[in-house]
PDB file of C-alpha atoms in Angstrom:
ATOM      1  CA  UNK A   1       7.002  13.206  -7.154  1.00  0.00           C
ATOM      2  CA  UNK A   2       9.985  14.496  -8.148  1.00  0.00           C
ATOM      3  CA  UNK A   3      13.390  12.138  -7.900  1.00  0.00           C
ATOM      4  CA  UNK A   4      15.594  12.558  -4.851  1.00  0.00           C
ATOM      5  CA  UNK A   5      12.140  13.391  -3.371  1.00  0.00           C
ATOM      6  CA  UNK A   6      11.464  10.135  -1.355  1.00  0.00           C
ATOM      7  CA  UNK A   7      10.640  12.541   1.620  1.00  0.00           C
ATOM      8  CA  UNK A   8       9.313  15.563   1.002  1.00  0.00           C
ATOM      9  CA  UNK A   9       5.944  15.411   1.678  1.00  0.00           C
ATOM     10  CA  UNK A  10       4.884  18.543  -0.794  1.00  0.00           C
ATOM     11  CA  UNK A  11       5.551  16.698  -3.701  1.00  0.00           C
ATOM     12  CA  UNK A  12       2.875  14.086  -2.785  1.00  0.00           C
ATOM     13  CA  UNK A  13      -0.627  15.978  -4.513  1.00  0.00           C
ATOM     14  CA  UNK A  14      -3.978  15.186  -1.952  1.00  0.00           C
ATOM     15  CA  UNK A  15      -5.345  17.763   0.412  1.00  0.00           C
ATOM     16  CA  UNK A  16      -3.921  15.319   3.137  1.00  0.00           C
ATOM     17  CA  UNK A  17      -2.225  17.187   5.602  1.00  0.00           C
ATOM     18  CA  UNK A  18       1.999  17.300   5.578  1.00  0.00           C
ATOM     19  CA  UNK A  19       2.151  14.791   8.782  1.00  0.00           C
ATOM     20  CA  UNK A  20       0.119  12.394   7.500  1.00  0.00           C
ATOM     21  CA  UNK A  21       1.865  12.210   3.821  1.00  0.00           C
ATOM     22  CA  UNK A  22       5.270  12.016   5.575  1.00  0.00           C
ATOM     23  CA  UNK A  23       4.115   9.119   7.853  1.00  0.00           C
ATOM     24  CA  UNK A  24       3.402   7.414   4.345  1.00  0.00           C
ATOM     25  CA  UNK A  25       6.577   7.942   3.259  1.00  0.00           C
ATOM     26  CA  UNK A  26       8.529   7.467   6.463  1.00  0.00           C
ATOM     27  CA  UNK A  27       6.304   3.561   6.121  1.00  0.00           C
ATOM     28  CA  UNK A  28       7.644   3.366   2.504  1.00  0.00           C
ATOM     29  CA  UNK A  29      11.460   4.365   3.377  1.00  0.00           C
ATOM     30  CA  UNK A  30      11.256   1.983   6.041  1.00  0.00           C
ATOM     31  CA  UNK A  31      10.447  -1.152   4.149  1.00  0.00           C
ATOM     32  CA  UNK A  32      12.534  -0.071   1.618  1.00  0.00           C
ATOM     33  CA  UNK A  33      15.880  -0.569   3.961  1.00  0.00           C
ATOM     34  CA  UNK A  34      18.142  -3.451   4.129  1.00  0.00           C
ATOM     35  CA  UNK A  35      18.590  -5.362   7.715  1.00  0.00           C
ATOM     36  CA  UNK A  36      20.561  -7.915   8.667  1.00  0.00           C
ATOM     37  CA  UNK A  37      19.560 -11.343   8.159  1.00  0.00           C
ATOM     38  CA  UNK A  38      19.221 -13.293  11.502  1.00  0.00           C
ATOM     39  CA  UNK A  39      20.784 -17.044   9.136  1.00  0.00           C
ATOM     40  CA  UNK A  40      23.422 -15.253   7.414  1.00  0.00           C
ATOM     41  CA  UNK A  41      24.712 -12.548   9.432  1.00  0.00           C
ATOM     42  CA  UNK A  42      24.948 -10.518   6.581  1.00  0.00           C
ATOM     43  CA  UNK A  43      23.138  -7.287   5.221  1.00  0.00           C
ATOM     44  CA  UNK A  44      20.023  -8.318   3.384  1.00  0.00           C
ATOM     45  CA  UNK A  45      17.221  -6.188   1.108  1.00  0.00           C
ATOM     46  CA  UNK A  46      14.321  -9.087   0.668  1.00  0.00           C
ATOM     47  CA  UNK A  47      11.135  -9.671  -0.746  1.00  0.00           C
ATOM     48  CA  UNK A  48       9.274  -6.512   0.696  1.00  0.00           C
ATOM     49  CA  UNK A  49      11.907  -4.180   0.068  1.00  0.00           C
ATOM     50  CA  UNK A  50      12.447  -5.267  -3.315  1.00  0.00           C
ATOM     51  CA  UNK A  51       9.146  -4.031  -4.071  1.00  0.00           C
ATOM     52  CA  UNK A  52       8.461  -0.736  -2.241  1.00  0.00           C
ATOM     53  CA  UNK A  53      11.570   0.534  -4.003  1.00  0.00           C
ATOM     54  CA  UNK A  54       9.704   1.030  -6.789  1.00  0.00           C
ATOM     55  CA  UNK A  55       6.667   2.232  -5.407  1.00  0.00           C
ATOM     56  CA  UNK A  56       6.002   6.023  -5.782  1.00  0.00           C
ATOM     57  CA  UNK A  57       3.404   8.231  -3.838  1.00  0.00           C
ATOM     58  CA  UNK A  58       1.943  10.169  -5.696  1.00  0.00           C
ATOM     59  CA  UNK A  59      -1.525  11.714  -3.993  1.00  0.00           C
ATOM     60  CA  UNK A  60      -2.870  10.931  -0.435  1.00  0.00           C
ATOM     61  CA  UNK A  61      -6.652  12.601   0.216  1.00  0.00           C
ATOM     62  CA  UNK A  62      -9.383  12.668   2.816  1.00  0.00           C
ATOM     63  CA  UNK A  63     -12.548  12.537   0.110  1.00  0.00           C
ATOM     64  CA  UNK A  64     -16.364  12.582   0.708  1.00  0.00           C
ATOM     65  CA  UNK A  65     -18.231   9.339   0.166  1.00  0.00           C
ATOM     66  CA  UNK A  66     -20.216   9.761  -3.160  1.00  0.00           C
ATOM     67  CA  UNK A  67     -22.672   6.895  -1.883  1.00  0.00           C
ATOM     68  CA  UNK A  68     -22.642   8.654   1.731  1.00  0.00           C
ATOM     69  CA  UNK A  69     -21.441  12.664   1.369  1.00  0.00           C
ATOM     70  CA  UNK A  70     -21.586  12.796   5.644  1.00  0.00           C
ATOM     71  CA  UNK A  71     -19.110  10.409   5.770  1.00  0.00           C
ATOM     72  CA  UNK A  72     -15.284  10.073   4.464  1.00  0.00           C
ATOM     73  CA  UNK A  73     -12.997   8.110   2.679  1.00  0.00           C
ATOM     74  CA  UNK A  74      -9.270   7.376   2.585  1.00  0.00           C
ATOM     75  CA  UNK A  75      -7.308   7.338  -0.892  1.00  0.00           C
ATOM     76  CA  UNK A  76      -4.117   6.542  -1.805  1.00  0.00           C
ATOM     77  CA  UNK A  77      -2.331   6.372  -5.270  1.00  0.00           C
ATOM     78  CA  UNK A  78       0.839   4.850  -5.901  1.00  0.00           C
ATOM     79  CA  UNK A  79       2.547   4.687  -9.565  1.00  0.00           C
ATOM     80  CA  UNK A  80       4.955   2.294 -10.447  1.00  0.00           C
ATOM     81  CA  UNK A  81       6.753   0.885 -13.661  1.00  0.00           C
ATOM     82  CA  UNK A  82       6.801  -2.947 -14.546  1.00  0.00           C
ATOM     83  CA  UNK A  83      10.204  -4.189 -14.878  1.00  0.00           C
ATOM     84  CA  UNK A  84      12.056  -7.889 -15.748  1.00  0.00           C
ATOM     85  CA  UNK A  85      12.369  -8.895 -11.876  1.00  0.00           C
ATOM     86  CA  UNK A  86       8.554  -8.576 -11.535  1.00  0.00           C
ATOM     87  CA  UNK A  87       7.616 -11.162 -14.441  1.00  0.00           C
ATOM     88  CA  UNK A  88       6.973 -14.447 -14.669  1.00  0.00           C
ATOM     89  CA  UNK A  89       8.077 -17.430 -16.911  1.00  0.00           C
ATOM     90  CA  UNK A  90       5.302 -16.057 -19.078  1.00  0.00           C
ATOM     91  CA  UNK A  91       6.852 -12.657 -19.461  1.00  0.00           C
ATOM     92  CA  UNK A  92       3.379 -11.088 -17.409  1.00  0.00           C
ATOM     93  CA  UNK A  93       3.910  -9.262 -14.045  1.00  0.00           C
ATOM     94  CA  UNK A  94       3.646 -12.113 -11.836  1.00  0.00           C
ATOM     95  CA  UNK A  95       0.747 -12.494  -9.759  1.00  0.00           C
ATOM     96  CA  UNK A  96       2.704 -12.906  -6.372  1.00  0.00           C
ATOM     97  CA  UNK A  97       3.948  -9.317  -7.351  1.00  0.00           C
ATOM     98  CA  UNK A  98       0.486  -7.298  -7.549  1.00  0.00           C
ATOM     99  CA  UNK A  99      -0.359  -9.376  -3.784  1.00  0.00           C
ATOM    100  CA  UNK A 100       2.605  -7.500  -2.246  1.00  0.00           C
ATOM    101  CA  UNK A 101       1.420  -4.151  -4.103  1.00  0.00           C
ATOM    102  CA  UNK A 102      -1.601  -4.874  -3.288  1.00  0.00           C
ATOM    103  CA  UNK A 103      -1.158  -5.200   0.667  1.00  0.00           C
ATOM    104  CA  UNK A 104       1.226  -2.532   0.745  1.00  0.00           C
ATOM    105  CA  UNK A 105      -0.882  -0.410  -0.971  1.00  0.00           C
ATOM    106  CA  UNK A 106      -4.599  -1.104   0.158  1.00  0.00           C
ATOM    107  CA  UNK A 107      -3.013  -0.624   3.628  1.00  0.00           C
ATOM    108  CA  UNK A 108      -2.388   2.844   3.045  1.00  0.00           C
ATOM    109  CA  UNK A 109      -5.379   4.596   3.438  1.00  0.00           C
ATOM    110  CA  UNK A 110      -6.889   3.103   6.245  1.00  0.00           C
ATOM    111  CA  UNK A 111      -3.959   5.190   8.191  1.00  0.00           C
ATOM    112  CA  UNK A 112      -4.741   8.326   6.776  1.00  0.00           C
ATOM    113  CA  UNK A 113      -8.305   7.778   7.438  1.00  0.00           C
ATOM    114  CA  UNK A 114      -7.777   7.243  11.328  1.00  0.00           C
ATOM    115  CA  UNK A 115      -4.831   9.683  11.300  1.00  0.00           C
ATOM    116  CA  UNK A 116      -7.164  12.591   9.644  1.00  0.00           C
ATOM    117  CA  UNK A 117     -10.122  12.534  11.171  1.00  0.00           C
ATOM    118  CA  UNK A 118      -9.461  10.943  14.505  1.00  0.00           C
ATOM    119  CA  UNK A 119      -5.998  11.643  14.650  1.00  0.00           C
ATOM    120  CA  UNK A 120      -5.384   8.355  15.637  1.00  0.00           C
ATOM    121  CA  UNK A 121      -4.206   6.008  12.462  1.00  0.00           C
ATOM    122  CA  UNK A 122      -3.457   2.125  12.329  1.00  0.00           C
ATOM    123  CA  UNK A 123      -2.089  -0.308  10.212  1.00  0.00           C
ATOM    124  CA  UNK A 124      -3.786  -3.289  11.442  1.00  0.00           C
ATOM    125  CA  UNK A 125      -2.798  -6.643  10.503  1.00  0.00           C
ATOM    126  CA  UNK A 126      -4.198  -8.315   7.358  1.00  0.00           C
ATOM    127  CA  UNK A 127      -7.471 -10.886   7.704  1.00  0.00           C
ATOM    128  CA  UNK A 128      -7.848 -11.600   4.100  1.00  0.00           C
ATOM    129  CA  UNK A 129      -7.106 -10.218   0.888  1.00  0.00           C
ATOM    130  CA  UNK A 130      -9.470 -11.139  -1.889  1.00  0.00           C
ATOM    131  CA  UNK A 131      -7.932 -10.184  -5.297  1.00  0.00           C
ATOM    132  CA  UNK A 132      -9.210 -10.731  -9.117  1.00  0.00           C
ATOM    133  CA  UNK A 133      -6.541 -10.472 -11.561  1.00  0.00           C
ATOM    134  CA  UNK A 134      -8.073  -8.768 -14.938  1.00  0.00           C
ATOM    135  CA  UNK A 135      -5.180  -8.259 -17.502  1.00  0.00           C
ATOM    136  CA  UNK A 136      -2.076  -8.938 -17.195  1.00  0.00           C
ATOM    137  CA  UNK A 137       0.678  -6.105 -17.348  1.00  0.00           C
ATOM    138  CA  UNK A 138       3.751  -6.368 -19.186  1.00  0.00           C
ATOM    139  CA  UNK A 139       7.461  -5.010 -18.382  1.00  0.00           C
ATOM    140  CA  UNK A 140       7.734  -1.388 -19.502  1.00  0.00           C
ATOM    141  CA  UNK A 141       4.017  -0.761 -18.272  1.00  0.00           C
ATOM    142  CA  UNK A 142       3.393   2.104 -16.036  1.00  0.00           C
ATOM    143  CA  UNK A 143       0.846   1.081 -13.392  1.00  0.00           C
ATOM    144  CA  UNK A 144      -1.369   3.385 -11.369  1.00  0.00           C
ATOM    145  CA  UNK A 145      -2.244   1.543  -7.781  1.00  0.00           C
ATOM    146  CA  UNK A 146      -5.748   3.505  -6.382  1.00  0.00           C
ATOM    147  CA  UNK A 147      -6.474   2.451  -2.723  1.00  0.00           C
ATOM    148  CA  UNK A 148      -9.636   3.404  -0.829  1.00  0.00           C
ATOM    149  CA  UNK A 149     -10.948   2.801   1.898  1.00  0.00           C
ATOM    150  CA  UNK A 150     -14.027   0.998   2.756  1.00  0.00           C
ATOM    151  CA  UNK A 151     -15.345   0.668   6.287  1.00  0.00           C
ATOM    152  CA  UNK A 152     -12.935   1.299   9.054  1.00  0.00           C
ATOM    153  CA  UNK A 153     -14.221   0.459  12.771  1.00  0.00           C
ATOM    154  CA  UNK A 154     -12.590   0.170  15.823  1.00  0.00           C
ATOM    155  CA  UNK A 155     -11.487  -3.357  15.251  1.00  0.00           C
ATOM    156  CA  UNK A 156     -12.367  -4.309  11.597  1.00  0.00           C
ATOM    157  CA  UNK A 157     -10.820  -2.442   8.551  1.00  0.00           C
ATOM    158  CA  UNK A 158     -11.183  -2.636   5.178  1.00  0.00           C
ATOM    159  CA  UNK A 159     -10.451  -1.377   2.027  1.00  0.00           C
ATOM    160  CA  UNK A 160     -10.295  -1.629  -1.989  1.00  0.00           C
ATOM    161  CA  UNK A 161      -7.241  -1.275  -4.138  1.00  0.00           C
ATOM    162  CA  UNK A 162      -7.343  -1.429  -8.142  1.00  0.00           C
ATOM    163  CA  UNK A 163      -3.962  -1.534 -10.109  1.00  0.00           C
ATOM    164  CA  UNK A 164      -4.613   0.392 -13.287  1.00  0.00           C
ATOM    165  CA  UNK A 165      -2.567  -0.012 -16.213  1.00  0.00           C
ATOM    166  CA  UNK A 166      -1.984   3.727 -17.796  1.00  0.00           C
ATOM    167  CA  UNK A 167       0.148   2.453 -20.464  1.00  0.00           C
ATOM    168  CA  UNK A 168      -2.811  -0.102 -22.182  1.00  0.00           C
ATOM    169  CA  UNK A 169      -5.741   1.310 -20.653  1.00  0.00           C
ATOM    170  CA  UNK A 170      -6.919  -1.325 -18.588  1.00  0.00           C
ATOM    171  CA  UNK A 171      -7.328  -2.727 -15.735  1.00  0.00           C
ATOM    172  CA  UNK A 172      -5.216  -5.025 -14.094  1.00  0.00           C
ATOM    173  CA  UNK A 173      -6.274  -6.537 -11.082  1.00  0.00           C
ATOM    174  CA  UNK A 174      -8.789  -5.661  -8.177  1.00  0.00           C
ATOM    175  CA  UNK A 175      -8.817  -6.235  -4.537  1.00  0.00           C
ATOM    176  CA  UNK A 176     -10.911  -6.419  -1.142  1.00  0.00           C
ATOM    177  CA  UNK A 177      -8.746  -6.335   1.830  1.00  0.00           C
ATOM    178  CA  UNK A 178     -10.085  -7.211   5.061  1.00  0.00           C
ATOM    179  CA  UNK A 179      -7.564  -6.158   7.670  1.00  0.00           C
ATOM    180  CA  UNK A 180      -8.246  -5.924  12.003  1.00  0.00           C
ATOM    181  CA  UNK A 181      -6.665  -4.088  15.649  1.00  0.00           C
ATOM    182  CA  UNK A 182      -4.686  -6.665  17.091  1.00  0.00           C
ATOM    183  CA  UNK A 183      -5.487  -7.489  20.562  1.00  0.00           C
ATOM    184  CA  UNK A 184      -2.806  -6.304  22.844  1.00  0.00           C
ATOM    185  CA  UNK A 185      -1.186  -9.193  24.173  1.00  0.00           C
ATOM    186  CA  UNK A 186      -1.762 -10.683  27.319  1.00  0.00           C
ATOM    187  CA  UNK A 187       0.267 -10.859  30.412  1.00  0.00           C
ATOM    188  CA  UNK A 188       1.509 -13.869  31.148  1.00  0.00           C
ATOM    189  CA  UNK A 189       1.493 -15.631  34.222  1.00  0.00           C
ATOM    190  CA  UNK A 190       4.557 -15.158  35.394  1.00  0.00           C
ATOM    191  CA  UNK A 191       4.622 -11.637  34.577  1.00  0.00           C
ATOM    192  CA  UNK A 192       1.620 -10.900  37.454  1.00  0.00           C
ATOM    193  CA  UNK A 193       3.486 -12.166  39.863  1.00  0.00           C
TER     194      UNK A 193
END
């Protein structure tokens, strides 16, 4: 993507269609925004935000399984560049940092897999995520986050996510995540009557 492009949906590559890739970056935009905090009263970016400012989308497809051609697959890929506020003491991208990229991104195309070929897409909440850290990436790296999508039924969804670092050729870290259809809640009680 181009900069000052946050929204434009044709600057995302993927044979995704327009809607889908501008939901993506409608979900980005909107985590990226400040709110106000409920303890201070005053405007505040945190934790979340802090990260998916420097996420970029860069393709969102609708692929063919290569184990099972009849079926499909979402995929997402997000590119972003280490900086010093994502390190740890030991100068490494700290591991808390790939999580959050990690269930940000891996998130991703389990949408656009509901969206495109049911025309219904969730987020889901998250059940687990199982992540092996490989390398670690340093500040200056540019990273390449690849999200697909795994299995996703009418209540369970999962998907895999690797964070590729482009600038050392090598992997970084890998991830399962596990995520489900939350029940609608219940009425309560005193709500029936």
């Amino acid at each position: 993507m181009k900069p000052g492009s946050d929204m434009d949906p044709s600057q995302v590559e993927g044979n995704a269609s327009s809607e889908v890739k501008h939901t993506l970056l409608g979900a980005l935009q909107s985590m990226r925004l400040s709110h106000i905090s409920q303890s201070t009263d005053k405007p505040f970016r945190g934790f979340e935000a802090e990260f998916a400012s420097r996420l970029q989308l860069t393709e969102v497809s609708i692929l063919s399984k290569a184990e099972e051609p009849e079926k499909f697959e979402g995929r997402v890929v997000i590119q972003v560049t280490v900086d010093e506020e994502m390190l740890n003491s030991a100068k490494n991208m700290h591991g808390g940092c790939s999580a959050m990229m990690i269930d940000i991104c891996s998130t991703m195309p389990i949408y656009v897999l509901g969206a495109s070929t049911s025309g219904y897409g969730v987020f889901g909440v998250s059940q687990s995520l199982n992540i092996v850290y490989h390398s670690p990436a340093l500040s200056g790296d540019k990273l390449r986050i690849v999200s697909t999508t795994l299995a996703v039924g009418s209540r369970a969804l999962s998907s895999r996510c690797e964070i590729w670092n482009v600038t050392r050729h090598r992997l970084v870290a890998s991830a399962v995540h596990i995520k489900m259809v939350p029940s609608e809640p219940k009425a309560s009680e005193s709500a029936k009557l």
